[in-house]
Amino acid sequence: MKVLVLHGPNLNLLGRREPEIYGTKTLDQLNEEIEALASQLGLEVEFFQSNHEGVLIDRIQQAAGTYSWIVFNPGAFSHYSYALRDAIAGAGVPTIEVHLSNIQAREEFRRHSVIAPVCAGQISGFGAASYFLALYAIFERAGGVQAQNELTGF
Ligand code: DQA
């Protein structure tokens, strides 16, 4: 099962961008950890980061037919991009919105996501683990440990 992990604007700066909020891990380190967990769960992940709304929209539109799920951190676009929301709603690929920080506990403008209503769910506030929890959710939706055991003959 293929999962597209999409990182939105400014996430390329992870590690040096407001480390007190987003931690000290770089995007490459985060992706390595996601990849390691995904392979344990039997999921195939691909990564893409862009600072550009239109590029992210293109990538979401192209995801249909190739990926079973999208794990998406839309960054600040979460709070106002109706275009990204429409792309997710139209692509027909179930999407989980993730945030490193707890957007509910931050500035007022971050407390609302226009993306969340078209997503399967939102995970926010657990740093890298927000992405890990999204992978677990996909694993569970795919049948979880039981399905894994059937595959491996347990
Ligand atoms: C973020 C939260 C957003 O409000 C912010 O604009 C980001 C990162 C997060 O992962 O916590 O760029 O999506």
PDB file of N, CA and C in Angstrom, residues 106-147:
ATOM      1  N   ARG A 106      -2.204  27.285  20.093  1.00  0.00           N
ATOM      2  CA  ARG A 106      -1.348  28.378  19.612  1.00  0.00           C
ATOM      3  C   ARG A 106      -2.181  29.626  19.278  1.00  0.00           C
ATOM      4  N   GLU A 107      -1.638  30.474  18.399  1.00  0.00           N
ATOM      5  CA  GLU A 107      -2.341  31.719  18.078  1.00  0.00           C
ATOM      6  C   GLU A 107      -3.741  31.413  17.525  1.00  0.00           C
ATOM      7  N   GLU A 108      -4.627  32.374  17.697  1.00  0.00           N
ATOM      8  CA  GLU A 108      -6.022  32.221  17.273  1.00  0.00           C
ATOM      9  C   GLU A 108      -6.125  31.781  15.795  1.00  0.00           C
ATOM     10  N   PHE A 109      -5.325  32.399  14.926  1.00  0.00           N
ATOM     11  CA  PHE A 109      -5.465  32.097  13.486  1.00  0.00           C
ATOM     12  C   PHE A 109      -5.095  30.663  13.142  1.00  0.00           C
ATOM     13  N   ARG A 110      -4.334  30.003  14.039  1.00  0.00           N
ATOM     14  CA  ARG A 110      -3.937  28.615  13.761  1.00  0.00           C
ATOM     15  C   ARG A 110      -4.983  27.607  14.246  1.00  0.00           C
ATOM     16  N   ARG A 111      -5.944  28.076  15.011  1.00  0.00           N
ATOM     17  CA  ARG A 111      -6.865  27.121  15.652  1.00  0.00           C
ATOM     18  C   ARG A 111      -7.892  26.558  14.698  1.00  0.00           C
ATOM     19  N   HIS A 112      -7.991  27.178  13.527  1.00  0.00           N
ATOM     20  CA  HIS A 112      -8.977  26.696  12.564  1.00  0.00           C
ATOM     21  C   HIS A 112      -8.267  26.133  11.345  1.00  0.00           C
ATOM     22  N   SER A 113      -8.682  24.945  10.928  1.00  0.00           N
ATOM     23  CA  SER A 113      -8.157  24.353   9.693  1.00  0.00           C
ATOM     24  C   SER A 113      -9.289  24.238   8.688  1.00  0.00           C
ATOM     25  N   VAL A 114      -9.077  24.791   7.484  1.00  0.00           N
ATOM     26  CA  VAL A 114     -10.087  24.632   6.425  1.00  0.00           C
ATOM     27  C   VAL A 114      -9.904  23.286   5.719  1.00  0.00           C
ATOM     28  N   ILE A 115      -8.799  22.608   6.030  1.00  0.00           N
ATOM     29  CA  ILE A 115      -8.480  21.319   5.411  1.00  0.00           C
ATOM     30  C   ILE A 115      -9.168  20.170   6.162  1.00  0.00           C
ATOM     31  N   ALA A 116      -9.243  20.304   7.489  1.00  0.00           N
ATOM     32  CA  ALA A 116      -9.711  19.204   8.345  1.00  0.00           C
ATOM     33  C   ALA A 116     -11.057  18.601   7.923  1.00  0.00           C
ATOM     34  N   PRO A 117     -12.057  19.413   7.526  1.00  0.00           N
ATOM     35  CA  PRO A 117     -13.373  18.812   7.208  1.00  0.00           C
ATOM     36  C   PRO A 117     -13.359  17.849   6.017  1.00  0.00           C
ATOM     37  N   VAL A 118     -12.335  17.928   5.151  1.00  0.00           N
ATOM     38  CA  VAL A 118     -12.298  16.999   4.013  1.00  0.00           C
ATOM     39  C   VAL A 118     -11.282  15.869   4.244  1.00  0.00           C
ATOM     40  N   CYS A 119     -10.779  15.780   5.474  1.00  0.00           N
ATOM     41  CA  CYS A 119      -9.800  14.732   5.797  1.00  0.00           C
ATOM     42  C   CYS A 119     -10.456  13.614   6.606  1.00  0.00           C
ATOM     43  N   ALA A 120      -9.794  12.446   6.591  1.00  0.00           N
ATOM     44  CA  ALA A 120     -10.266  11.322   7.411  1.00  0.00           C
ATOM     45  C   ALA A 120     -10.078  11.652   8.888  1.00  0.00           C
ATOM     46  N   GLY A 121      -9.076  12.453   9.198  1.00  0.00           N
ATOM     47  CA  GLY A 121      -8.833  12.850  10.583  1.00  0.00           C
ATOM     48  C   GLY A 121      -7.675  13.817  10.643  1.00  0.00           C
ATOM     49  N   GLN A 122      -7.494  14.378  11.850  1.00  0.00           N
ATOM     50  CA  GLN A 122      -6.410  15.338  12.058  1.00  0.00           C
ATOM     51  C   GLN A 122      -5.628  14.938  13.304  1.00  0.00           C
ATOM     52  N   ILE A 123      -4.293  14.942  13.204  1.00  0.00           N
ATOM     53  CA  ILE A 123      -3.437  14.616  14.354  1.00  0.00           C
ATOM     54  C   ILE A 123      -2.481  15.786  14.547  1.00  0.00           C
ATOM     55  N   SER A 124      -2.491  16.345  15.747  1.00  0.00           N
ATOM     56  CA  SER A 124      -1.795  17.606  15.962  1.00  0.00           C
ATOM     57  C   SER A 124      -1.156  17.616  17.341  1.00  0.00           C
ATOM     58  N   GLY A 125       0.114  18.023  17.405  1.00  0.00           N
ATOM     59  CA  GLY A 125       0.697  18.283  18.717  1.00  0.00           C
ATOM     60  C   GLY A 125       1.712  17.285  19.216  1.00  0.00           C
ATOM     61  N   PHE A 126       2.056  16.295  18.421  1.00  0.00           N
ATOM     62  CA  PHE A 126       2.940  15.231  18.922  1.00  0.00           C
ATOM     63  C   PHE A 126       4.292  15.205  18.222  1.00  0.00           C
ATOM     64  N   GLY A 127       4.670  16.298  17.592  1.00  0.00           N
ATOM     65  CA  GLY A 127       5.954  16.324  16.891  1.00  0.00           C
ATOM     66  C   GLY A 127       5.984  15.246  15.818  1.00  0.00           C
ATOM     67  N   ALA A 128       7.133  14.585  15.681  1.00  0.00           N
ATOM     68  CA  ALA A 128       7.272  13.533  14.660  1.00  0.00           C
ATOM     69  C   ALA A 128       6.202  12.459  14.839  1.00  0.00           C
ATOM     70  N   ALA A 129       5.810  12.229  16.093  1.00  0.00           N
ATOM     71  CA  ALA A 129       4.823  11.177  16.367  1.00  0.00           C
ATOM     72  C   ALA A 129       3.466  11.472  15.735  1.00  0.00           C
ATOM     73  N   SER A 130       3.187  12.729  15.386  1.00  0.00           N
ATOM     74  CA  SER A 130       1.926  13.011  14.674  1.00  0.00           C
ATOM     75  C   SER A 130       1.902  12.231  13.356  1.00  0.00           C
ATOM     76  N   TYR A 131       3.059  12.202  12.692  1.00  0.00           N
ATOM     77  CA  TYR A 131       3.156  11.443  11.434  1.00  0.00           C
ATOM     78  C   TYR A 131       3.078   9.941  11.723  1.00  0.00           C
ATOM     79  N   PHE A 132       3.742   9.502  12.821  1.00  0.00           N
ATOM     80  CA  PHE A 132       3.745   8.067  13.139  1.00  0.00           C
ATOM     81  C   PHE A 132       2.305   7.601  13.419  1.00  0.00           C
ATOM     82  N   LEU A 133       1.574   8.423  14.177  1.00  0.00           N
ATOM     83  CA  LEU A 133       0.191   8.057  14.514  1.00  0.00           C
ATOM     84  C   LEU A 133      -0.678   7.975  13.255  1.00  0.00           C
ATOM     85  N   ALA A 134      -0.373   8.833  12.289  1.00  0.00           N
ATOM     86  CA  ALA A 134      -1.112   8.769  11.014  1.00  0.00           C
ATOM     87  C   ALA A 134      -0.834   7.430  10.324  1.00  0.00           C
ATOM     88  N   LEU A 135       0.426   6.992  10.364  1.00  0.00           N
ATOM     89  CA  LEU A 135       0.746   5.693   9.748  1.00  0.00           C
ATOM     90  C   LEU A 135       0.029   4.558  10.477  1.00  0.00           C
ATOM     91  N   TYR A 136      -0.012   4.639  11.803  1.00  0.00           N
ATOM     92  CA  TYR A 136      -0.739   3.608  12.568  1.00  0.00           C
ATOM     93  C   TYR A 136      -2.219   3.584  12.186  1.00  0.00           C
ATOM     94  N   ALA A 137      -2.781   4.763  11.993  1.00  0.00           N
ATOM     95  CA  ALA A 137      -4.206   4.835  11.619  1.00  0.00           C
ATOM     96  C   ALA A 137      -4.426   4.157  10.266  1.00  0.00           C
ATOM     97  N   ILE A 138      -3.513   4.397   9.329  1.00  0.00           N
ATOM     98  CA  ILE A 138      -3.625   3.771   7.997  1.00  0.00           C
ATOM     99  C   ILE A 138      -3.485   2.257   8.131  1.00  0.00           C
ATOM    100  N   PHE A 139      -2.519   1.844   8.939  1.00  0.00           N
ATOM    101  CA  PHE A 139      -2.283   0.415   9.186  1.00  0.00           C
ATOM    102  C   PHE A 139      -3.543  -0.238   9.762  1.00  0.00           C
ATOM    103  N   GLU A 140      -4.159   0.434  10.722  1.00  0.00           N
ATOM    104  CA  GLU A 140      -5.382  -0.107  11.335  1.00  0.00           C
ATOM    105  C   GLU A 140      -6.519  -0.193  10.326  1.00  0.00           C
ATOM    106  N   ARG A 141      -6.681   0.865   9.522  1.00  0.00           N
ATOM    107  CA  ARG A 141      -7.742   0.886   8.508  1.00  0.00           C
ATOM    108  C   ARG A 141      -7.549  -0.235   7.486  1.00  0.00           C
ATOM    109  N   ALA A 142      -6.278  -0.608   7.291  1.00  0.00           N
ATOM    110  CA  ALA A 142      -5.968  -1.653   6.303  1.00  0.00           C
ATOM    111  C   ALA A 142      -6.115  -3.050   6.903  1.00  0.00           C
ATOM    112  N   GLY A 143      -6.576  -3.117   8.152  1.00  0.00           N
ATOM    113  CA  GLY A 143      -6.797  -4.433   8.759  1.00  0.00           C
ATOM    114  C   GLY A 143      -5.882  -4.712   9.932  1.00  0.00           C
ATOM    115  N   GLY A 144      -4.887  -3.837  10.158  1.00  0.00           N
ATOM    116  CA  GLY A 144      -4.037  -3.916  11.339  1.00  0.00           C
ATOM    117  C   GLY A 144      -3.249  -5.197  11.461  1.00  0.00           C
ATOM    118  N   VAL A 145      -2.974  -5.573  12.695  1.00  0.00           N
ATOM    119  CA  VAL A 145      -2.105  -6.709  12.992  1.00  0.00           C
ATOM    120  C   VAL A 145      -2.677  -7.996  12.413  1.00  0.00           C
ATOM    121  N   GLN A 146      -3.999  -8.114  12.476  1.00  0.00           N
ATOM    122  CA  GLN A 146      -4.629  -9.343  11.969  1.00  0.00           C
ATOM    123  C   GLN A 146      -4.285  -9.565  10.487  1.00  0.00           C
ATOM    124  N   ALA A 147      -4.438  -8.507   9.697  1.00  0.00           N
ATOM    125  CA  ALA A 147      -4.144  -8.626   8.262  1.00  0.00           C
ATOM    126  C   ALA A 147      -2.668  -8.912   8.043  1.00  0.00           C
TER     127      ALA A 147
END
